[in-house]
């Protein structure tokens, strides 16, 4: 029974990864798909029985070129965000939001200008993700380069207190550790735990919506 469940999960994973590989492989062709669509006498594109106009652009060809230049990088970035396990993968949210806002502006903006004010929409996302990734970088650098592991030190201090050592003795014996902790806390005044959970939930929810599991 266990083997059947494992085989089913493995089959599903391989199928999903095959879809990702397929869409990544055909991305150059999707980018140029507007060149191969049929157009009527008015210059409108015919897509699966639907007629697509220029939507304020000089012509439909230019409009489709603009859409594909946003859609293809957008879904590639989403694939990267969903499958990446690097410590800095949260930063991918910034280009994802950029392409999404650019497409949103085309569909819902009332004027004929594009790629104008949407850069300001990215500021809140940048204010969250950039400091968060930077703080992770600080913690990793201190841990793996300087050999400073704040969590391990705090666990050791808690263990000493649990064994009944006096706080004065602990403070004297761990004077250097306190200096390190103060330095680490000064570099990470903002708590990254809440932000990390928030960004992780975004990735998990998108995977859940798409029924992806890696």
Short mmCIF file of N, CA and C in Angstrom, two decimals, residues 102-210:
data_model
loop_
_atom_site.label_atom_id
_atom_site.label_comp_id
_atom_site.label_asym_id
_atom_site.label_seq_id
_atom_site.Cartn_x
_atom_site.Cartn_y
_atom_site.Cartn_z
N UNK A 102 2.27 45.52 -14.87
CA UNK A 102 2.31 46.04 -16.24
C UNK A 102 1.13 45.52 -17.05
N UNK A 103 0.81 44.22 -16.88
CA UNK A 103 -0.35 43.67 -17.59
C UNK A 103 -1.65 44.25 -17.05
N UNK A 104 -1.73 44.43 -15.73
CA UNK A 104 -2.91 45.02 -15.12
C UNK A 104 -3.16 46.43 -15.67
N UNK A 105 -2.09 47.19 -15.85
CA UNK A 105 -2.23 48.56 -16.35
C UNK A 105 -2.80 48.58 -17.76
N UNK A 106 -2.39 47.62 -18.58
CA UNK A 106 -2.89 47.57 -19.96
C UNK A 106 -4.38 47.26 -19.99
N UNK A 107 -4.81 46.31 -19.15
CA UNK A 107 -6.20 45.86 -19.19
C UNK A 107 -7.17 46.84 -18.52
N UNK A 108 -6.71 47.53 -17.47
CA UNK A 108 -7.66 48.29 -16.66
C UNK A 108 -7.39 49.79 -16.59
N UNK A 109 -6.27 50.27 -17.12
CA UNK A 109 -6.01 51.71 -17.07
C UNK A 109 -6.83 52.41 -18.14
N UNK A 110 -7.30 53.61 -17.79
CA UNK A 110 -8.20 54.33 -18.70
C UNK A 110 -7.45 55.13 -19.76
N UNK A 111 -6.17 55.51 -19.50
CA UNK A 111 -5.45 56.31 -20.49
C UNK A 111 -4.71 55.39 -21.46
N UNK A 112 -4.02 56.01 -22.40
CA UNK A 112 -3.32 55.26 -23.44
C UNK A 112 -1.83 55.09 -23.15
N UNK A 113 -1.41 55.46 -21.94
CA UNK A 113 0.00 55.34 -21.57
C UNK A 113 0.23 54.00 -20.85
N UNK A 114 1.37 53.37 -21.15
CA UNK A 114 1.69 52.10 -20.51
C UNK A 114 3.08 52.18 -19.89
N UNK A 115 3.31 51.29 -18.92
CA UNK A 115 4.61 51.21 -18.23
C UNK A 115 5.03 52.57 -17.67
N UNK A 116 4.11 53.23 -16.99
CA UNK A 116 4.40 54.57 -16.46
C UNK A 116 4.48 54.55 -14.94
N UNK A 117 3.32 54.61 -14.29
CA UNK A 117 3.28 54.73 -12.83
C UNK A 117 3.33 53.39 -12.11
N UNK A 118 3.32 52.28 -12.85
CA UNK A 118 3.27 50.98 -12.15
C UNK A 118 4.54 50.69 -11.36
N UNK A 119 5.63 51.42 -11.65
CA UNK A 119 6.86 51.21 -10.88
C UNK A 119 6.64 51.59 -9.42
N UNK A 120 5.76 52.57 -9.16
CA UNK A 120 5.49 52.98 -7.78
C UNK A 120 4.69 51.93 -7.03
N UNK A 121 3.95 51.10 -7.76
CA UNK A 121 3.18 50.04 -7.10
C UNK A 121 4.10 48.97 -6.50
N UNK A 122 5.33 48.92 -6.98
CA UNK A 122 6.27 47.91 -6.49
C UNK A 122 6.92 48.29 -5.16
N UNK A 123 6.82 49.56 -4.79
CA UNK A 123 7.53 50.02 -3.58
C UNK A 123 7.13 49.25 -2.33
N UNK A 124 5.82 49.02 -2.05
CA UNK A 124 5.48 48.24 -0.86
C UNK A 124 6.08 46.83 -0.87
N UNK A 125 6.06 46.19 -2.04
CA UNK A 125 6.63 44.84 -2.13
C UNK A 125 8.13 44.87 -1.91
N UNK A 126 8.80 45.86 -2.49
CA UNK A 126 10.25 46.00 -2.30
C UNK A 126 10.58 46.28 -0.83
N UNK A 127 9.75 47.08 -0.17
CA UNK A 127 10.01 47.41 1.23
C UNK A 127 9.90 46.20 2.14
N UNK A 128 9.16 45.18 1.71
CA UNK A 128 9.03 43.96 2.51
C UNK A 128 10.11 42.94 2.15
N UNK A 129 10.25 42.66 0.85
CA UNK A 129 11.11 41.56 0.44
C UNK A 129 12.60 41.88 0.53
N UNK A 130 13.00 43.11 0.16
CA UNK A 130 14.43 43.43 0.15
C UNK A 130 15.03 43.39 1.55
N UNK A 131 14.44 44.07 2.56
CA UNK A 131 15.02 43.95 3.91
C UNK A 131 14.99 42.52 4.43
N UNK A 132 13.91 41.79 4.12
CA UNK A 132 13.79 40.42 4.59
C UNK A 132 14.92 39.54 4.05
N UNK A 133 15.17 39.62 2.72
CA UNK A 133 16.24 38.83 2.11
C UNK A 133 17.60 39.29 2.64
N UNK A 134 17.75 40.58 2.88
CA UNK A 134 19.02 41.09 3.41
C UNK A 134 19.28 40.55 4.81
N UNK A 135 18.26 40.49 5.64
CA UNK A 135 18.43 39.98 7.00
C UNK A 135 18.77 38.48 6.98
N UNK A 136 18.15 37.75 6.06
CA UNK A 136 18.50 36.33 5.92
C UNK A 136 19.97 36.20 5.53
N UNK A 137 20.40 37.07 4.62
CA UNK A 137 21.79 37.04 4.19
C UNK A 137 22.74 37.30 5.36
N UNK A 138 22.38 38.26 6.22
CA UNK A 138 23.21 38.56 7.39
C UNK A 138 23.32 37.35 8.30
N UNK A 139 22.19 36.70 8.57
CA UNK A 139 22.19 35.55 9.45
C UNK A 139 23.02 34.40 8.88
N UNK A 140 22.88 34.16 7.57
CA UNK A 140 23.65 33.09 6.94
C UNK A 140 25.14 33.41 6.93
N UNK A 141 25.47 34.67 6.65
CA UNK A 141 26.88 35.07 6.61
C UNK A 141 27.52 34.94 7.99
N UNK A 142 26.80 35.40 9.01
CA UNK A 142 27.33 35.28 10.37
C UNK A 142 27.49 33.83 10.79
N UNK A 143 26.54 33.00 10.38
CA UNK A 143 26.56 31.60 10.81
C UNK A 143 27.64 30.81 10.10
N UNK A 144 27.73 30.96 8.78
CA UNK A 144 28.62 30.09 7.99
C UNK A 144 30.00 30.69 7.75
N UNK A 145 30.15 32.02 7.87
CA UNK A 145 31.45 32.67 7.67
C UNK A 145 32.09 33.02 9.00
N UNK A 146 31.33 33.69 9.87
CA UNK A 146 31.87 34.09 11.18
C UNK A 146 31.68 33.02 12.25
N UNK A 147 30.87 32.01 11.96
CA UNK A 147 30.64 30.97 12.95
C UNK A 147 29.72 31.40 14.07
N UNK A 148 28.88 32.40 13.84
CA UNK A 148 27.97 32.90 14.86
C UNK A 148 26.59 32.29 14.62
N UNK A 149 26.12 31.52 15.60
CA UNK A 149 24.78 30.93 15.51
C UNK A 149 23.99 31.40 16.72
N UNK A 150 23.22 32.46 16.53
CA UNK A 150 22.50 33.07 17.64
C UNK A 150 21.50 32.10 18.26
N UNK A 151 20.81 31.32 17.45
CA UNK A 151 19.82 30.40 17.98
C UNK A 151 20.46 29.33 18.85
N UNK A 152 21.64 28.84 18.40
CA UNK A 152 22.34 27.83 19.20
C UNK A 152 22.80 28.41 20.53
N UNK A 153 23.28 29.66 20.50
CA UNK A 153 23.72 30.31 21.73
C UNK A 153 22.56 30.51 22.70
N UNK A 154 21.42 30.94 22.17
CA UNK A 154 20.27 31.13 23.04
C UNK A 154 19.80 29.81 23.63
N UNK A 155 19.85 28.74 22.83
CA UNK A 155 19.47 27.42 23.33
C UNK A 155 20.41 26.96 24.43
N UNK A 156 21.71 27.25 24.25
CA UNK A 156 22.69 26.87 25.26
C UNK A 156 22.45 27.62 26.56
N UNK A 157 22.15 28.92 26.47
CA UNK A 157 21.87 29.71 27.67
C UNK A 157 20.62 29.21 28.38
N UNK A 158 19.60 28.87 27.62
CA UNK A 158 18.38 28.35 28.22
C UNK A 158 18.64 27.02 28.92
N UNK A 159 19.50 26.21 28.31
CA UNK A 159 19.84 24.92 28.92
C UNK A 159 20.58 25.13 30.24
N UNK A 160 21.50 26.10 30.28
CA UNK A 160 22.23 26.39 31.50
C UNK A 160 21.29 26.88 32.61
N UNK A 161 20.34 27.75 32.22
CA UNK A 161 19.38 28.24 33.20
C UNK A 161 18.51 27.11 33.73
N UNK A 162 18.13 26.18 32.84
CA UNK A 162 17.29 25.07 33.25
C UNK A 162 18.01 24.15 34.24
N UNK A 163 19.33 24.10 34.17
CA UNK A 163 20.10 23.25 35.08
C UNK A 163 20.32 23.91 36.43
N UNK A 164 19.90 25.15 36.60
CA UNK A 164 19.97 25.78 37.90
C UNK A 164 21.13 26.71 38.11
N UNK A 165 21.86 27.04 37.08
CA UNK A 165 22.96 27.99 37.23
C UNK A 165 22.41 29.37 37.52
N UNK A 166 23.10 30.12 38.33
CA UNK A 166 22.66 31.48 38.66
C UNK A 166 22.83 32.37 37.45
N UNK A 167 21.96 33.38 37.37
CA UNK A 167 22.01 34.30 36.23
C UNK A 167 23.31 35.09 36.23
N UNK A 168 23.86 35.38 37.44
CA UNK A 168 25.10 36.14 37.49
C UNK A 168 26.25 35.32 36.91
N UNK A 169 26.30 34.06 37.27
CA UNK A 169 27.38 33.21 36.77
C UNK A 169 27.26 33.05 35.26
N UNK A 170 26.02 32.90 34.79
CA UNK A 170 25.81 32.74 33.36
C UNK A 170 26.22 34.00 32.61
N UNK A 171 25.89 35.17 33.22
CA UNK A 171 26.26 36.42 32.56
C UNK A 171 27.76 36.59 32.50
N UNK A 172 28.49 36.19 33.56
CA UNK A 172 29.94 36.34 33.57
C UNK A 172 30.60 35.36 32.61
N UNK A 173 30.11 34.11 32.59
CA UNK A 173 30.74 33.10 31.77
C UNK A 173 30.42 33.27 30.30
N UNK A 174 29.36 34.01 30.01
CA UNK A 174 28.95 34.17 28.60
C UNK A 174 29.02 35.62 28.18
N UNK A 175 29.99 36.36 28.73
CA UNK A 175 30.10 37.77 28.42
C UNK A 175 30.31 37.99 26.92
N UNK A 176 31.18 37.18 26.34
CA UNK A 176 31.45 37.33 24.92
C UNK A 176 30.24 36.96 24.09
N UNK A 177 29.46 35.97 24.57
CA UNK A 177 28.27 35.57 23.84
C UNK A 177 27.22 36.68 23.85
N UNK A 178 27.12 37.38 24.98
CA UNK A 178 26.17 38.48 25.05
C UNK A 178 26.53 39.59 24.07
N UNK A 179 27.86 39.82 23.92
CA UNK A 179 28.28 40.84 22.96
C UNK A 179 27.87 40.44 21.55
N UNK A 180 28.02 39.14 21.25
CA UNK A 180 27.65 38.66 19.92
C UNK A 180 26.15 38.79 19.72
N UNK A 181 25.38 38.43 20.78
CA UNK A 181 23.93 38.51 20.67
C UNK A 181 23.47 39.94 20.44
N UNK A 182 24.10 40.88 21.19
CA UNK A 182 23.74 42.28 21.00
C UNK A 182 24.05 42.76 19.60
N UNK A 183 25.18 42.31 19.07
CA UNK A 183 25.54 42.69 17.71
C UNK A 183 24.53 42.11 16.72
N UNK A 184 24.14 40.84 16.94
CA UNK A 184 23.19 40.22 16.02
C UNK A 184 21.83 40.88 16.10
N UNK A 185 21.41 41.23 17.34
CA UNK A 185 20.11 41.86 17.49
C UNK A 185 20.09 43.25 16.88
N UNK A 186 21.22 43.95 16.93
CA UNK A 186 21.27 45.28 16.33
C UNK A 186 21.18 45.21 14.82
N UNK A 187 21.63 44.11 14.22
CA UNK A 187 21.54 43.94 12.78
C UNK A 187 20.18 43.45 12.34
N UNK A 188 19.41 42.89 13.27
CA UNK A 188 18.11 42.32 12.92
C UNK A 188 17.03 42.85 13.83
N UNK A 189 16.92 44.18 13.92
CA UNK A 189 15.92 44.80 14.78
C UNK A 189 14.51 44.41 14.34
N UNK A 190 14.32 44.31 13.03
CA UNK A 190 13.01 43.91 12.53
C UNK A 190 12.90 42.40 12.61
N UNK A 191 11.80 41.92 13.07
CA UNK A 191 11.61 40.47 13.17
C UNK A 191 11.32 39.91 11.79
N UNK A 192 12.10 38.91 11.40
CA UNK A 192 11.91 38.32 10.07
C UNK A 192 11.02 37.10 10.11
N UNK A 193 10.68 36.65 11.31
CA UNK A 193 9.86 35.45 11.40
C UNK A 193 8.49 35.62 10.77
N UNK A 194 7.82 36.73 11.08
CA UNK A 194 6.49 36.97 10.54
C UNK A 194 6.54 37.14 9.03
N UNK A 195 7.53 37.89 8.55
CA UNK A 195 7.65 38.12 7.10
C UNK A 195 7.95 36.80 6.39
N UNK A 196 8.82 35.99 7.00
CA UNK A 196 9.17 34.71 6.38
C UNK A 196 7.94 33.83 6.26
N UNK A 197 7.13 33.76 7.30
CA UNK A 197 5.92 32.95 7.25
C UNK A 197 4.94 33.50 6.21
N UNK A 198 4.85 34.84 6.11
CA UNK A 198 3.94 35.45 5.15
C UNK A 198 4.33 35.10 3.71
N UNK A 199 5.63 35.26 3.39
CA UNK A 199 6.09 34.97 2.04
C UNK A 199 6.04 33.48 1.74
N UNK A 200 6.33 32.65 2.75
CA UNK A 200 6.25 31.21 2.56
C UNK A 200 4.82 30.79 2.30
N UNK A 201 3.86 31.42 2.99
CA UNK A 201 2.45 31.10 2.78
C UNK A 201 2.01 31.45 1.36
N UNK A 202 2.58 32.55 0.81
CA UNK A 202 2.25 32.92 -0.57
C UNK A 202 2.65 31.79 -1.52
N UNK A 203 3.88 31.29 -1.35
CA UNK A 203 4.35 30.21 -2.22
C UNK A 203 3.50 28.97 -2.04
N UNK A 204 3.18 28.62 -0.78
CA UNK A 204 2.40 27.41 -0.51
C UNK A 204 0.98 27.53 -1.06
N UNK A 205 0.39 28.73 -0.95
CA UNK A 205 -0.98 28.90 -1.46
C UNK A 205 -1.03 28.79 -2.97
N UNK A 206 -0.03 29.38 -3.66
CA UNK A 206 0.00 29.28 -5.12
C UNK A 206 0.17 27.83 -5.53
N UNK A 207 1.06 27.11 -4.83
CA UNK A 207 1.23 25.69 -5.12
C UNK A 207 -0.06 24.92 -4.86
N UNK A 208 -0.79 25.31 -3.80
CA UNK A 208 -2.04 24.65 -3.50
C UNK A 208 -3.11 24.90 -4.55
N UNK A 209 -3.19 26.16 -5.02
CA UNK A 209 -4.15 26.49 -6.06
C UNK A 209 -3.88 25.71 -7.34
N UNK A 210 -2.61 25.55 -7.67
CA UNK A 210 -2.23 24.85 -8.90
C UNK A 210 -2.01 23.38 -8.68
#
